[in-house]
Coordinates of C-alpha atoms in Angstrom, one line a residue:
X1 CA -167.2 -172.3 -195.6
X2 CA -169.9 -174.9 -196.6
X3 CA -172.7 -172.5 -195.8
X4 CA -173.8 -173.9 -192.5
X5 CA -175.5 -171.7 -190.1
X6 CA -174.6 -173.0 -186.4
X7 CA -174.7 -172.7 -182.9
X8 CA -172.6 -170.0 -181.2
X9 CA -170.5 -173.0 -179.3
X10 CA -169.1 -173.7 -182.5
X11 CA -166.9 -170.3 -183.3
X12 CA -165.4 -171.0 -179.7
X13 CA -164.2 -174.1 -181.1
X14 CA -162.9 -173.0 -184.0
X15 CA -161.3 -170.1 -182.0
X16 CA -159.5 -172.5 -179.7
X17 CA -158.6 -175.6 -181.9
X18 CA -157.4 -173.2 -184.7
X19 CA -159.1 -176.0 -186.6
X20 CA -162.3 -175.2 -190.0
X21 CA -165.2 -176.9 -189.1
X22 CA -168.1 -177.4 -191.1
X23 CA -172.2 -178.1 -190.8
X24 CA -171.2 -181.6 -189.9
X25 CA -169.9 -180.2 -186.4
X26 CA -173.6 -178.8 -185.5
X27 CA -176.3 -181.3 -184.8
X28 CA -178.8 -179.8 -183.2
X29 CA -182.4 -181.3 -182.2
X30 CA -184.6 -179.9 -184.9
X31 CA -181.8 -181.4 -187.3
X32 CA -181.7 -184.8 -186.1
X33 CA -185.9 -185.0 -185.8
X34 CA -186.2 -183.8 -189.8
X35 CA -183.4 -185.9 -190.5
X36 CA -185.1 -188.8 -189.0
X37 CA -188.5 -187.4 -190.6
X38 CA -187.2 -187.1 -194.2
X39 CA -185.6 -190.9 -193.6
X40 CA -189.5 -191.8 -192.5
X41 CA -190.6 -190.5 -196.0
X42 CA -188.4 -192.4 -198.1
X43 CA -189.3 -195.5 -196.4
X44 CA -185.9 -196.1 -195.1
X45 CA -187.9 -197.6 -191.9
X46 CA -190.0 -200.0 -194.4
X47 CA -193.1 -198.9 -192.6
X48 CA -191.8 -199.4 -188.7
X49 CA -193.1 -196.7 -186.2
X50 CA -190.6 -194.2 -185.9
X51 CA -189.2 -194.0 -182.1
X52 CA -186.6 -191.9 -179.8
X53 CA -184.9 -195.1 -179.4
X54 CA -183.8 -196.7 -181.7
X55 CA -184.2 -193.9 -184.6
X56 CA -183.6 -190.3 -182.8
X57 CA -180.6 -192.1 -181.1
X58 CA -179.4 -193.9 -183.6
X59 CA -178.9 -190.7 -185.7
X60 CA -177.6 -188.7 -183.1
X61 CA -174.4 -191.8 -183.2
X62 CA -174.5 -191.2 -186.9
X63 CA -173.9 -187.6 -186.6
X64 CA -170.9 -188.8 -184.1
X65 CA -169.6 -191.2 -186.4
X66 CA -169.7 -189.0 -189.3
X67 CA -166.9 -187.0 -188.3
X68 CA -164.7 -189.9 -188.1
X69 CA -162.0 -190.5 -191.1
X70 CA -158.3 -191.8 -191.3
X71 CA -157.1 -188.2 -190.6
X72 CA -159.0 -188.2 -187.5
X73 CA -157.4 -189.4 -184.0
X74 CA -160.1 -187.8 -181.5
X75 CA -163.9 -186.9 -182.2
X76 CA -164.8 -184.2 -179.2
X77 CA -168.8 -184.4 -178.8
X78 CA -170.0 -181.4 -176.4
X79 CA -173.7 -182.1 -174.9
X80 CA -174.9 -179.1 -174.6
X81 CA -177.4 -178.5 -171.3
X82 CA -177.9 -179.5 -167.9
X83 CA -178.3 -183.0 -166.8
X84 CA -182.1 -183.3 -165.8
X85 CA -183.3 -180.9 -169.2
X86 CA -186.2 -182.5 -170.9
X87 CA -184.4 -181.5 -173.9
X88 CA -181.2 -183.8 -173.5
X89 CA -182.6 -187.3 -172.8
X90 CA -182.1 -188.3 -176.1
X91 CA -178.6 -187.5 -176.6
X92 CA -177.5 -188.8 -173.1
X93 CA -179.2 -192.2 -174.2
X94 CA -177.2 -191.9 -177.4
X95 CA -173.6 -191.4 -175.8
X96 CA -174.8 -194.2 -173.5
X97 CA -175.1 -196.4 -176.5
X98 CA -171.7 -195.2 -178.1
X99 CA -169.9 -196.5 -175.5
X100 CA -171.5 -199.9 -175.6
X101 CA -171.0 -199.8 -179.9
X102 CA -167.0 -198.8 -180.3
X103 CA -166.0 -200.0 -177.1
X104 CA -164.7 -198.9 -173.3
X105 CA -161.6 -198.0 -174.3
X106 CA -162.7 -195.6 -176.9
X107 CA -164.8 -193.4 -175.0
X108 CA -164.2 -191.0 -172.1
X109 CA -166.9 -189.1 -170.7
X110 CA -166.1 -185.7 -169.3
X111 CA -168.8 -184.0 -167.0
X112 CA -168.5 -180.3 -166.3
X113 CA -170.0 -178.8 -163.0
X114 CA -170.2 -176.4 -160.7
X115 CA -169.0 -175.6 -157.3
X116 CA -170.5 -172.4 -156.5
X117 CA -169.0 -170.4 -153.4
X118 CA -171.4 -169.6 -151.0
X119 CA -170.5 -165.9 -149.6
X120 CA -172.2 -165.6 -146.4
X121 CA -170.7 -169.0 -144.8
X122 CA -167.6 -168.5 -146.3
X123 CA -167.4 -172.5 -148.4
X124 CA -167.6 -174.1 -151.6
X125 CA -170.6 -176.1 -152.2
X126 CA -170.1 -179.3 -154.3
X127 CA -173.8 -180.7 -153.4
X128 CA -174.8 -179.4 -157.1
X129 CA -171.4 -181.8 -158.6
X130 CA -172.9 -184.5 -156.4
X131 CA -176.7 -184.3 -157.5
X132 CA -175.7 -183.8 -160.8
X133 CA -173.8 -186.9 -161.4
X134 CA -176.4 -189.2 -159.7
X135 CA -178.8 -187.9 -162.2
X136 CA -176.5 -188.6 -165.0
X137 CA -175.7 -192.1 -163.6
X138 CA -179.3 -193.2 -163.0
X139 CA -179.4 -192.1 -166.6
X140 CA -176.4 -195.1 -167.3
X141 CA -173.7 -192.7 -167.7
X142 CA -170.7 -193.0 -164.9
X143 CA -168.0 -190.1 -165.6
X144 CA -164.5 -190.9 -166.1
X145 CA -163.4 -187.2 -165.1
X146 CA -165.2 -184.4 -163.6
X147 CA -164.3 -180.3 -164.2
X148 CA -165.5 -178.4 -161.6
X149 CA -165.7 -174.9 -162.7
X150 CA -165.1 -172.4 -159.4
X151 CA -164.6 -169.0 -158.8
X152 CA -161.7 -170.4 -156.6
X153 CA -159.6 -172.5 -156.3
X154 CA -160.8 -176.2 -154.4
X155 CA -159.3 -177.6 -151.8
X156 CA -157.6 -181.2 -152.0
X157 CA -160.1 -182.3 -148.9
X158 CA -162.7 -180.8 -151.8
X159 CA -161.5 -182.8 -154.8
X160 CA -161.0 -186.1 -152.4
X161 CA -164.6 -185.8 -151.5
X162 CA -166.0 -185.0 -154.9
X163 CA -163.8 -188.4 -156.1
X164 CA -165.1 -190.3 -152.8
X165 CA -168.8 -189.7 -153.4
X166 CA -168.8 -189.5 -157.4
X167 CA -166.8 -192.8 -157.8
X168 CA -164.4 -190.7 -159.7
X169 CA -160.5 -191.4 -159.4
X170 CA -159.2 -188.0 -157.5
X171 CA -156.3 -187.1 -160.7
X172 CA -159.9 -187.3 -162.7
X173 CA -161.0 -184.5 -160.7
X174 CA -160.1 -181.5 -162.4
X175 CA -160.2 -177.8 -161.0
X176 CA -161.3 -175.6 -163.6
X177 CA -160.9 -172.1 -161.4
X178 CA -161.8 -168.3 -163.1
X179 CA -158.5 -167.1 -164.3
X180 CA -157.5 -163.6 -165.5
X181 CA -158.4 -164.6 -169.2
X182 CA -160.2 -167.0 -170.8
X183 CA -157.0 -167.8 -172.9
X184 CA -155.2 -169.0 -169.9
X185 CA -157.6 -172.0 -169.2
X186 CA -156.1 -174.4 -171.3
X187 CA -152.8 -173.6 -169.7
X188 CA -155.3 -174.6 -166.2
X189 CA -156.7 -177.9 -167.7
X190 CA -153.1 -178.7 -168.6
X191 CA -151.5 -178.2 -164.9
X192 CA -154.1 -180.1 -163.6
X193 CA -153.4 -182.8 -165.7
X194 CA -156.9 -183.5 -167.8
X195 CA -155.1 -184.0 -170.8
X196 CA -153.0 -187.2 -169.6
X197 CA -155.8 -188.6 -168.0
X198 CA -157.6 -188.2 -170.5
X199 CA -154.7 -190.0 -172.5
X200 CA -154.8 -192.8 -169.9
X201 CA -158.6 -193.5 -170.3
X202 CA -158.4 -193.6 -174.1
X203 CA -155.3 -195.8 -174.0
X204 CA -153.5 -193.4 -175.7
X205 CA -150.0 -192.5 -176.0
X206 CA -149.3 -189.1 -173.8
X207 CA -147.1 -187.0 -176.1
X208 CA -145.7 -183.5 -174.3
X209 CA -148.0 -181.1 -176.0
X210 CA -146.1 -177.9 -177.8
X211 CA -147.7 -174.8 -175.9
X212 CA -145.5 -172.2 -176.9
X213 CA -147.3 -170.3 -179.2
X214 CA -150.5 -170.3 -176.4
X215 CA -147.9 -169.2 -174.1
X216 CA -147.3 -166.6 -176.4
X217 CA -150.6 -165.9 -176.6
X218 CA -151.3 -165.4 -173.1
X219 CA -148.2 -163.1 -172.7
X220 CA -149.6 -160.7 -175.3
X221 CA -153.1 -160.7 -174.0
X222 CA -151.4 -159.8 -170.0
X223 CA -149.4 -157.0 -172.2
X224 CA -152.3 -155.5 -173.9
X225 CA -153.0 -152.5 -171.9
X226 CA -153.1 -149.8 -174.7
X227 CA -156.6 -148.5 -174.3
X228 CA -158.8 -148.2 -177.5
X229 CA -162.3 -147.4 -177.6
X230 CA -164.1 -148.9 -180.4
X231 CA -168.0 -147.9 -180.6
X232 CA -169.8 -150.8 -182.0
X233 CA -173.3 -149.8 -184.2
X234 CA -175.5 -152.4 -183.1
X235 CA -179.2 -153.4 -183.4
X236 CA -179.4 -156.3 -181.0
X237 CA -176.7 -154.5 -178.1
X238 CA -178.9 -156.1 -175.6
X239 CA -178.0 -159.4 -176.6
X240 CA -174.4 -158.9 -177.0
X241 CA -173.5 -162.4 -177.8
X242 CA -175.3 -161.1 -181.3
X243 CA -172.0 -159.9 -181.7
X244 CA -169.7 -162.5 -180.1
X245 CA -167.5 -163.3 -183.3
X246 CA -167.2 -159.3 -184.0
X247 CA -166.1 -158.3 -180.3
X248 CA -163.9 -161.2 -181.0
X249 CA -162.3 -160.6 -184.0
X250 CA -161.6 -157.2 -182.6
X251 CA -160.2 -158.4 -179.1
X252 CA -158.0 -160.7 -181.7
X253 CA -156.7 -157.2 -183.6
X254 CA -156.0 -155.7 -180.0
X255 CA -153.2 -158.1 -178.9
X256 CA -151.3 -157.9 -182.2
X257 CA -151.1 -154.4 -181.6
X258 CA -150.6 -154.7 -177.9
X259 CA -154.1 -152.8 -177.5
X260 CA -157.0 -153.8 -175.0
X261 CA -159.3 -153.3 -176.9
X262 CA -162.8 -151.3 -175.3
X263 CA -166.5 -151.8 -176.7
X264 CA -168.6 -149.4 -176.3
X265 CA -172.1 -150.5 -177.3
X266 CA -173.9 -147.5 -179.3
X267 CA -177.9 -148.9 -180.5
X268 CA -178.3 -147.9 -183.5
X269 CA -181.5 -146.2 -183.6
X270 CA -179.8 -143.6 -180.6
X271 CA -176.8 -142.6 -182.8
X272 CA -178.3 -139.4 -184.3
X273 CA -179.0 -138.1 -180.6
X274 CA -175.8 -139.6 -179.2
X275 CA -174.1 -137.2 -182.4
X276 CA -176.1 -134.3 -181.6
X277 CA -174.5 -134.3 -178.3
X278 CA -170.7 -135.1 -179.1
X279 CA -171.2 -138.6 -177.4
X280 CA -169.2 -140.4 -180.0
X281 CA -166.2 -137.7 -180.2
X282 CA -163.7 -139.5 -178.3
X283 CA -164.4 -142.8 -180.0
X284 CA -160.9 -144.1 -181.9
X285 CA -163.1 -146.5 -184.3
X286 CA -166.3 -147.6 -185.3
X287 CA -167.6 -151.3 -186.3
X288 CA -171.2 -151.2 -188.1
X289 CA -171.6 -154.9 -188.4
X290 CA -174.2 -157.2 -190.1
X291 CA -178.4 -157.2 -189.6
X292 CA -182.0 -157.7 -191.0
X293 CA -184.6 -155.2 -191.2
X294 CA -185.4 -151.2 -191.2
X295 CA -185.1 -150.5 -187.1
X296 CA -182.0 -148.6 -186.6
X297 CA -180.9 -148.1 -190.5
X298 CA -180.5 -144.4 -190.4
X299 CA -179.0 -144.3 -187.5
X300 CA -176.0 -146.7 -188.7
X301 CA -175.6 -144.0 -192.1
X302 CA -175.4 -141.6 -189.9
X303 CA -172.5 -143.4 -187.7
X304 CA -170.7 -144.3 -191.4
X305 CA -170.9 -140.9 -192.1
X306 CA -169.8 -139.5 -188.9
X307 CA -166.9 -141.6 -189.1
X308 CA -166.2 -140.3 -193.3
X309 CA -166.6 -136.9 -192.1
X310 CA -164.1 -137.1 -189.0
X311 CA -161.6 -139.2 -190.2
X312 CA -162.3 -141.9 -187.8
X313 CA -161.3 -145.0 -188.8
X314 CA -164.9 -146.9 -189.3
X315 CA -165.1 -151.0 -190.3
X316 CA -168.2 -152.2 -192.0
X317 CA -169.3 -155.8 -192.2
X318 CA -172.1 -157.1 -194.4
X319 CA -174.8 -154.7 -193.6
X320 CA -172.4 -152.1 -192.8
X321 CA -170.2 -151.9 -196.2
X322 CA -173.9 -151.3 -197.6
X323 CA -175.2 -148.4 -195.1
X324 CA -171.3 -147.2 -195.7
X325 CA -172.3 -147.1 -199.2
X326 CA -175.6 -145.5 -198.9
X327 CA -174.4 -142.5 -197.1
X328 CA -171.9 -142.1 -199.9
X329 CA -174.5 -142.0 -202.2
X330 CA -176.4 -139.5 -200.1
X331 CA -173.8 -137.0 -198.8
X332 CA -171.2 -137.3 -201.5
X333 CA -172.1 -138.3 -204.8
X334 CA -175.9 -136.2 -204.6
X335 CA -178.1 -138.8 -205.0
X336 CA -181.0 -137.3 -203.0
X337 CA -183.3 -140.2 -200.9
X338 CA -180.4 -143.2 -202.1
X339 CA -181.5 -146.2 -200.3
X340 CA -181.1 -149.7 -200.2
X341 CA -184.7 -151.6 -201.7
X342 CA -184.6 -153.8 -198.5
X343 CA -186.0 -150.9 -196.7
X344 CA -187.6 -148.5 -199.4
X345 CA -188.6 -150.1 -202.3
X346 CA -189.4 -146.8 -203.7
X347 CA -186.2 -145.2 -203.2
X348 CA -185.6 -143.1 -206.4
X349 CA -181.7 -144.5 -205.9
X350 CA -181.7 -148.4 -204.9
X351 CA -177.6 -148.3 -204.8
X352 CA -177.9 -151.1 -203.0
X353 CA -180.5 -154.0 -204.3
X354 CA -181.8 -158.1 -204.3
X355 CA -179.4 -160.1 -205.9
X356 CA -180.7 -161.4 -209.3
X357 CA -180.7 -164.8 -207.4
X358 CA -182.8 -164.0 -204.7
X359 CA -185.6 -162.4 -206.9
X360 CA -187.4 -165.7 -206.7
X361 CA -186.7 -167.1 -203.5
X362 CA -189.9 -167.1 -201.1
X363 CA -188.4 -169.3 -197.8
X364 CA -186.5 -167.3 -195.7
X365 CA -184.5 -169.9 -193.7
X366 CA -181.2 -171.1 -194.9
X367 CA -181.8 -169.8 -198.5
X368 CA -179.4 -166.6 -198.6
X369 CA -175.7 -166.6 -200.5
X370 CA -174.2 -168.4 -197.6
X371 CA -170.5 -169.6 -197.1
X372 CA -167.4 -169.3 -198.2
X373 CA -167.0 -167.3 -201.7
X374 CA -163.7 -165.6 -203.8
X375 CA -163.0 -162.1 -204.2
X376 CA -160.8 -160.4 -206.2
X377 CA -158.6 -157.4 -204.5
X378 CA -157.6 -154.6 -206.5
X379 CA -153.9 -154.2 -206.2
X380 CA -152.2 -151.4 -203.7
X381 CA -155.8 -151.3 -202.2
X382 CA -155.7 -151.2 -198.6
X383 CA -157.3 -154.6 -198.4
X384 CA -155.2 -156.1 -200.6
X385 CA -152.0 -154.7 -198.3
X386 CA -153.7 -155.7 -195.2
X387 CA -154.4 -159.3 -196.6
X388 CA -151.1 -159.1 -198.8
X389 CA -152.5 -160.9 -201.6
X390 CA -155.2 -160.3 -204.3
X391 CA -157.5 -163.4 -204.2
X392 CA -159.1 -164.0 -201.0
X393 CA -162.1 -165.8 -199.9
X394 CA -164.7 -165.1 -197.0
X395 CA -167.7 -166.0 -195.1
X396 CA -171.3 -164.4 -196.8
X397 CA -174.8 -164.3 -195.1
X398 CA -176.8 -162.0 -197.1
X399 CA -179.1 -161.6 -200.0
X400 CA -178.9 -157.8 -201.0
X401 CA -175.9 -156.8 -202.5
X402 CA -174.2 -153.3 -204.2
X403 CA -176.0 -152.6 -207.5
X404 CA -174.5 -152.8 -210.5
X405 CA -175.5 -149.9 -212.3
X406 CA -174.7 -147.6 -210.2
X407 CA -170.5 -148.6 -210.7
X408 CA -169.5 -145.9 -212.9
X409 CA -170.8 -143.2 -210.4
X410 CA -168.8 -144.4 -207.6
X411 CA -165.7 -145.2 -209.8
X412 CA -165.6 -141.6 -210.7
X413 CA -165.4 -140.7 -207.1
X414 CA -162.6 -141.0 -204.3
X415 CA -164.8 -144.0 -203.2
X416 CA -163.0 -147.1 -204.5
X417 CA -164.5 -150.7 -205.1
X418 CA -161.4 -152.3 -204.1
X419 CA -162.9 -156.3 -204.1
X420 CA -165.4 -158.1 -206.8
X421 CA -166.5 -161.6 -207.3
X422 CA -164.2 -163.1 -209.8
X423 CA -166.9 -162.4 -212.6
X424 CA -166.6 -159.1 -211.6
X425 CA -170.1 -158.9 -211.1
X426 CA -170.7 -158.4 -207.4
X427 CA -168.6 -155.8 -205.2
X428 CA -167.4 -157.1 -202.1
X429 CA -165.0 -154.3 -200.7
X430 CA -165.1 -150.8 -200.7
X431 CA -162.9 -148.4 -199.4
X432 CA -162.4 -144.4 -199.2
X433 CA -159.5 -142.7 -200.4
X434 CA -157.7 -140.3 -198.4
X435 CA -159.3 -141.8 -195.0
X436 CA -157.2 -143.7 -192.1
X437 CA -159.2 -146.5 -192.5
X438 CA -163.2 -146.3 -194.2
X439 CA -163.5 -149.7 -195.3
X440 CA -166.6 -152.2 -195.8
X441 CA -167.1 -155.7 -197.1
X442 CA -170.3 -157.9 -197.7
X443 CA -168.4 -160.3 -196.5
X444 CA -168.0 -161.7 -192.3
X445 CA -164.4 -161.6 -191.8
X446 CA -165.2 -161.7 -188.2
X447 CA -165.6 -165.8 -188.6
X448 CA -162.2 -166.3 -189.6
X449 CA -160.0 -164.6 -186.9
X450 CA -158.3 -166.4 -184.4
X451 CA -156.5 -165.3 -181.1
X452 CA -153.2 -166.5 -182.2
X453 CA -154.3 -165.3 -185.7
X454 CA -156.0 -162.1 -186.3
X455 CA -158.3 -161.4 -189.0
X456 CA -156.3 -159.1 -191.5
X457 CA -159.0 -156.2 -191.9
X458 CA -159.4 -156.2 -188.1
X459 CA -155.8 -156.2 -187.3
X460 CA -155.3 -153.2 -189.4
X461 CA -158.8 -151.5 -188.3
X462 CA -157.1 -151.1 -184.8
X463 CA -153.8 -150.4 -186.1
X464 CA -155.7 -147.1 -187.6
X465 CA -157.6 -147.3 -184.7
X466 CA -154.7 -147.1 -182.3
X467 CA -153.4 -144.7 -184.3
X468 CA -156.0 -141.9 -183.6
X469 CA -156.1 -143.1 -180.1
X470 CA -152.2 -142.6 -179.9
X471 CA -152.2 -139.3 -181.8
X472 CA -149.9 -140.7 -184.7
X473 CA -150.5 -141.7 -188.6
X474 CA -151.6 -144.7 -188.9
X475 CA -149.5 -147.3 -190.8
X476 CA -150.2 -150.9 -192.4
X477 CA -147.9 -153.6 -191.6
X478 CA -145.0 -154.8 -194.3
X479 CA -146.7 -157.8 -196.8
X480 CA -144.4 -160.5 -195.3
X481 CA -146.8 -159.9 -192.3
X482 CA -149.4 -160.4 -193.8
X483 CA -148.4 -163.0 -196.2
X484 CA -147.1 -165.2 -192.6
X485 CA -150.2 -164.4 -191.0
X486 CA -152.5 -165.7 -194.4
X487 CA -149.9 -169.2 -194.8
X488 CA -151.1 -170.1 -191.5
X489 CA -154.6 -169.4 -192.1
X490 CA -154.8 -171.4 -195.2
X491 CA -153.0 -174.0 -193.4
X492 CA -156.1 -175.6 -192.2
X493 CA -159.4 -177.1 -194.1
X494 CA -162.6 -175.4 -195.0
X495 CA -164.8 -173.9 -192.2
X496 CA -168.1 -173.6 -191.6
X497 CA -169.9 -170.5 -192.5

């Protein structure tokens, strides 16, 4: 909620904690060398040469430490890369350290590997777990457990001998097989017991963790076999992990409903061809999320459209409530060449325009509305029955935003702005009456779902979703639904944008 922009890593975290993080969770290395710059042009370092050791490391234990706080029993730090990177050095001399500054029994290092299977002879190879952990010892760092991820299951002759030549005690090598899900690895980590030696190393009481509602969890996703087939609008679908916290979110939607949910990645610029030929027909939904830049524009209003025209329910996300908006504009209310001034800045119609705060900002990086901001939802709006409630507050990345002036002709219309800031300046949710679901925010909703907690506008999106796949009405869920599933999400602190 704070605005930061971070790594990917992070949403799994948040994801599988079911704990709001913020910027101070993501230290990165171009963030630790300008903080350690910045601290050089004060003079913090009275005119010393400025060094990986002591300065880059010392940071990189200040970013540790920083997290720390009488509310706070564990800090989890996750070095990202492979032992041997260039890259890492410094931050595998700076967990060395830590060790050293608060003390043995207040550090346990955990050291993921892999045992590949090797298919032609038939056995699991744990040279790599062995190499690997030499290099990280002749770095000064001796593991206290070892995960070895595996596409089976190892052996107890396997785990002896990774604890025999790793110096590791054999409970402190864990078996991290491939399971069915990815939900059902903590339920893995658990029955191999890396949470009570973990426990043991730290010197910390073990308490008998309540699982139930993971359990829970699992169960629905094993029970989620409706099929739904959700085309997702994309410019980047050959990096799908572009879309990581969308597919997500809408995985999330599809176990409250019981529904596996099916992505079927559409590029945007091929959606008017892909229309022509009745290739997105048997689609039950459509997500247009977020992007930057002209490539692939039309062909997302043409996929909002489709979806207005055809009663198929259609979810728009930042960049997609505004091409949602535009082809309103266009096909509805008869404003001839409506555009947003991102991509024409001649556009006789700019419905959708820089926000006045933006008009002067020249750097690119890190200067857009960003984080967490309040909307208000008008009531019996369909967002404010899926949230249950009429004041909300979501995730923004963005700097162009619905104009203003064009309100009052979209008031008059079936289109309806169903969410504003509180000033009622800025409109954050639209929504079109007399559709199963045609509904767009500026906002990323997608950043605050959670397995065991579905976004609201996702859960409902594959409700209506569901619906058309099941050949039945679609229907929202009663507002003591929503307003349990909301008390739990505004259980937790802030998170990170």
């Amino acid at each position: 909620d704070d605005g930061g922009e971070t790594d990917l890593d992070l949403g799994h975290y948040e994801r599988f904690i079911d704990e709001n993080l913020s910027r101070a969770s993501n230290a990165t290395t171009g963030s630790i060398y300008s903080a350690v710059l910045a601290a050089e042009r004060r003079g913090d370092y009275l005119g010393k040469t400025v060094q990986v050791i002591p300065h880059i490391t010392d940071e990189i234990k200040r970013r540790i430490t920083k997290l720390t706080g009488p509310d706070v029993d564990v800090v989890i730090t996750e070095v990202g890369g492979t032992v041997g990177d260039i890259e890492i050095l410094p931050f595998l001399e700076a967990i060395r350290q830590f060790r050293l500054d608060v003390g043995r029994d207040n550090v346990c290092y955990v050291h993921v590997t892999l045992v590949p299977f090797i298919g032609p002879s038939g056995e699991q190879k744990t040279k790599p777990t062995q190499h690997s952990v030499t290099e990280l010892r002749s770095r000064g760092i001796q593991p206290d457990a070892i995960v070895c991820r595996s596409d089976q299951a190892l052996s107890g002759d396997l785990k002896r001998k990774i604890s025999n030549l790793c110096d590791v005690a054999p409970e402190a090598v864990v078996n991290c097989a491939d399971a069915a899900n990815i939900y059902e690895i903590p339920l893995v980590l658990r029955e191999e017991g890396l949470d009570a030696e973990v426990c043991r190393i730290l010197r910390l009481d073990e308490v008998e963790p309540d699982l139930t509602e993971w359990d829970a969890l699992v169960d629905r996703v094993e029970a989620a076999t409706k099929p739904v087939r959700i085309g997702l609008i994309g410019k980047y679908v050959t990096l799908i992990d572009a879309y990581l916290s969308v597919v997500e979110a809408a995985k999330h939607g599809g176990f409250h409903h019981g529904a596996k949910v099916e992505i079927e990645w559409i590029q945007a610029e091929d959606v008017e061809g892909l229309l022509a030929a009745g290739r997105l027909r048997d689609l039950d939904g459509l997500i247009i999320p977020g992007g930057f830049g002209e490539r692939g524009v039309e062909g997302k209003v043409a996929a909002a459209g489709y979806a207005r025209e055809n009663q198929i329910p259609c979810l728009g996300l930042c960049l997609g409530m505004q091409v949602m908006t535009i082809d309103f504009a266009r096909n509805v209310l008869g404003l001839a060449g409506a555009h947003s001034s991102e991509f024409d800045a001649s556009t006789p119609h700019p419905v959708i325009d820089l926000m006045d705060s933006q008009r002067d900002v020249t750097d690119l990086g890190g200067t857009m509305r960003l984080g967490a901001y309040v909307a208000e939802l008008l009531p019996g709006s369909k967002v404010a029955e899926a949230y249950g409630k009429t004041v909300v507050s979501e995730r923004h990345r963005h700097r162009y935003e619905f104009n203003p002036s064009y309100r009052s002709r979209f008031e008059e219309s079936d289109l309806v702005l169903s969410g504003t800031s509180p000033d009622n300046r800025l409109v954050e949710f639209i929504e079109l009456n007399g559709h199963p679901f045609w509904v767009g925010t500026q906002a990323h909703p997608e950043f605050k779902s959670r397995p065991t907690n579905p976004h609201p506008l996702f859960r409902e999106f594959i409700g209506a979703a569901l619906a058309r796949a099941e050949g039945r009405a679609p229907h929202l869920f009663p507002p003591e639904a929503a307003d349990r599933t909301d008390a739990a999400r505004e259980s937790t602190p802030a998170e990170v944008a």
